[in-house]
PDB file of C-alpha atoms in Angstrom:
ATOM      1  CA  MET A   1     -21.830 -12.795  15.668  1.00  0.00           C
ATOM      2  CA  GLU A   2     -18.251 -13.789  16.550  1.00  0.00           C
ATOM      3  CA  GLY A   3     -18.784 -17.150  14.819  1.00  0.00           C
ATOM      4  CA  LEU A   4     -19.908 -15.402  11.637  1.00  0.00           C
ATOM      5  CA  TRP A   5     -16.722 -13.270  11.606  1.00  0.00           C
ATOM      6  CA  LEU A   6     -14.582 -16.406  12.016  1.00  0.00           C
ATOM      7  CA  LEU A   7     -16.466 -18.132   9.200  1.00  0.00           C
ATOM      8  CA  THR A   8     -15.910 -15.097   6.965  1.00  0.00           C
ATOM      9  CA  LEU A   9     -12.185 -15.170   7.708  1.00  0.00           C
ATOM     10  CA  LEU A  10     -12.019 -18.870   6.872  1.00  0.00           C
ATOM     11  CA  PHE A  11     -13.713 -18.397   3.504  1.00  0.00           C
ATOM     12  CA  THR A  12     -11.494 -15.457   2.572  1.00  0.00           C
ATOM     13  CA  GLY A  13      -8.310 -17.253   3.505  1.00  0.00           C
ATOM     14  CA  GLY A  14      -7.843 -15.112   6.594  1.00  0.00           C
ATOM     15  CA  ARG A  15      -7.544 -11.919   4.570  1.00  0.00           C
ATOM     16  CA  ALA A  16      -9.433  -8.864   5.669  1.00  0.00           C
ATOM     17  CA  SER A  17      -8.225  -6.691   2.807  1.00  0.00           C
ATOM     18  CA  SER A  18     -10.323  -5.266   0.006  1.00  0.00           C
ATOM     19  CA  SER A  19     -10.767  -7.279  -3.160  1.00  0.00           C
ATOM     20  CA  SER A  20      -9.545  -4.368  -5.299  1.00  0.00           C
ATOM     21  CA  SER A  21      -5.921  -5.201  -4.537  1.00  0.00           C
ATOM     22  CA  SER A  22      -6.333  -8.657  -6.067  1.00  0.00           C
ATOM     23  CA  SER A  23      -8.880  -8.202  -8.848  1.00  0.00           C
ATOM     24  CA  CYS A  24      -8.156  -7.252 -12.421  1.00  0.00           C
ATOM     25  CA  PRO A  25      -9.329  -3.783 -13.496  1.00  0.00           C
ATOM     26  CA  VAL A  26     -12.182  -4.020 -16.017  1.00  0.00           C
ATOM     27  CA  GLU A  27     -10.147  -1.971 -18.503  1.00  0.00           C
ATOM     28  CA  CYS A  28      -7.361  -4.580 -18.554  1.00  0.00           C
ATOM     29  CA  VAL A  29      -6.642  -8.234 -19.198  1.00  0.00           C
ATOM     30  CA  CYS A  30      -4.811 -10.121 -16.441  1.00  0.00           C
ATOM     31  CA  TYR A  31      -2.983 -13.444 -16.522  1.00  0.00           C
ATOM     32  CA  ASP A  32      -0.011 -14.974 -14.656  1.00  0.00           C
ATOM     33  CA  GLY A  33       1.018 -11.705 -12.977  1.00  0.00           C
ATOM     34  CA  VAL A  34       0.640  -9.705 -16.206  1.00  0.00           C
ATOM     35  CA  VAL A  35      -1.760  -6.754 -16.213  1.00  0.00           C
ATOM     36  CA  ASP A  36      -2.217  -5.647 -19.811  1.00  0.00           C
ATOM     37  CA  CYS A  37      -3.969  -2.289 -20.125  1.00  0.00           C
ATOM     38  CA  SER A  38      -2.294  -1.388 -23.416  1.00  0.00           C
ATOM     39  CA  SER A  39      -4.163   0.154 -26.351  1.00  0.00           C
ATOM     40  CA  ARG A  40      -7.318   0.894 -24.331  1.00  0.00           C
ATOM     41  CA  SER A  41      -7.472   4.668 -25.018  1.00  0.00           C
ATOM     42  CA  LEU A  42      -6.864   5.278 -21.325  1.00  0.00           C
ATOM     43  CA  THR A  43      -6.196   8.810 -20.142  1.00  0.00           C
ATOM     44  CA  THR A  44      -4.664   9.911 -16.877  1.00  0.00           C
ATOM     45  CA  SER A  45      -8.167  10.413 -15.451  1.00  0.00           C
ATOM     46  CA  SER A  46      -9.538   7.059 -16.707  1.00  0.00           C
ATOM     47  CA  LEU A  47      -6.542   4.996 -15.564  1.00  0.00           C
ATOM     48  CA  PRO A  48      -7.533   2.283 -13.060  1.00  0.00           C
ATOM     49  CA  GLN A  49      -6.869   3.441  -9.505  1.00  0.00           C
ATOM     50  CA  THR A  50      -5.540   0.083  -8.327  1.00  0.00           C
ATOM     51  CA  PHE A  51      -3.825  -2.901  -9.847  1.00  0.00           C
ATOM     52  CA  PRO A  52      -3.508  -6.435  -8.420  1.00  0.00           C
ATOM     53  CA  SER A  53      -0.811  -6.486  -5.743  1.00  0.00           C
ATOM     54  CA  ALA A  54       0.785  -9.579  -7.351  1.00  0.00           C
ATOM     55  CA  THR A  55       1.434  -7.732 -10.641  1.00  0.00           C
ATOM     56  CA  THR A  56       4.855  -8.572 -12.056  1.00  0.00           C
ATOM     57  CA  ASP A  57       4.391  -7.058 -15.533  1.00  0.00           C
ATOM     58  CA  LEU A  58       2.316  -3.909 -16.124  1.00  0.00           C
ATOM     59  CA  ARG A  59       1.546  -2.806 -19.681  1.00  0.00           C
ATOM     60  CA  LEU A  60       0.173   0.689 -20.175  1.00  0.00           C
ATOM     61  CA  HIS A  61       1.629   1.565 -23.578  1.00  0.00           C
ATOM     62  CA  ASN A  62      -0.364   2.884 -26.562  1.00  0.00           C
ATOM     63  CA  ASN A  63      -2.761   4.918 -24.436  1.00  0.00           C
ATOM     64  CA  HIS A  64      -3.258   8.654 -23.963  1.00  0.00           C
ATOM     65  CA  LEU A  65      -1.443   9.015 -20.645  1.00  0.00           C
ATOM     66  CA  THR A  66       0.250  12.319 -19.874  1.00  0.00           C
ATOM     67  CA  SER A  67       1.168  11.410 -16.297  1.00  0.00           C
ATOM     68  CA  LEU A  68       0.632   8.771 -13.639  1.00  0.00           C
ATOM     69  CA  PRO A  69      -1.127   9.818 -10.448  1.00  0.00           C
ATOM     70  CA  TYR A  70       1.245   9.981  -7.486  1.00  0.00           C
ATOM     71  CA  GLY A  71       1.528   6.618  -5.736  1.00  0.00           C
ATOM     72  CA  THR A  72      -0.152   4.575  -8.496  1.00  0.00           C
ATOM     73  CA  LEU A  73       2.615   1.957  -8.506  1.00  0.00           C
ATOM     74  CA  ASP A  74       3.665   2.142  -4.844  1.00  0.00           C
ATOM     75  CA  HIS A  75       1.924  -1.071  -3.737  1.00  0.00           C
ATOM     76  CA  LEU A  76       3.290  -3.123  -6.655  1.00  0.00           C
ATOM     77  CA  THR A  77       6.240  -4.618  -4.790  1.00  0.00           C
ATOM     78  CA  THR A  78       6.509  -7.581  -7.192  1.00  0.00           C
ATOM     79  CA  LEU A  79       6.627  -5.437 -10.353  1.00  0.00           C
ATOM     80  CA  HIS A  80       9.572  -6.487 -12.554  1.00  0.00           C
ATOM     81  CA  ASN A  81       8.601  -5.284 -16.016  1.00  0.00           C
ATOM     82  CA  SER A  82       6.555  -2.362 -17.178  1.00  0.00           C
ATOM     83  CA  GLU A  83       5.795  -0.734 -20.489  1.00  0.00           C
ATOM     84  CA  ILE A  84       4.598   2.755 -19.730  1.00  0.00           C
ATOM     85  CA  ARG A  85       4.821   5.399 -22.417  1.00  0.00           C
ATOM     86  CA  LEU A  86       3.527   8.850 -21.629  1.00  0.00           C
ATOM     87  CA  ASP A  87       2.157  11.166 -24.302  1.00  0.00           C
ATOM     88  CA  ILE A  88       3.897  14.402 -23.348  1.00  0.00           C
TER      89      ILE A  88
END
């Protein structure tokens, strides 16, 4: 069993984290650090719960967002640009 765990670590690049921190939300289009979720009719309750940790540019404009859930952007340490417009 220990050999299987080692093999799993080798194939995942030594990462034991969940894939959600690196995969693109189905509601968005992702490329080169950009996560574009603009114009998707997203609401605060339908907003993806996680975004790729390597996101440098997050686009959430032209949606129906009235707020962002607390902590939504906390793990995005490489975020440089964002277009977030809230409908208040």
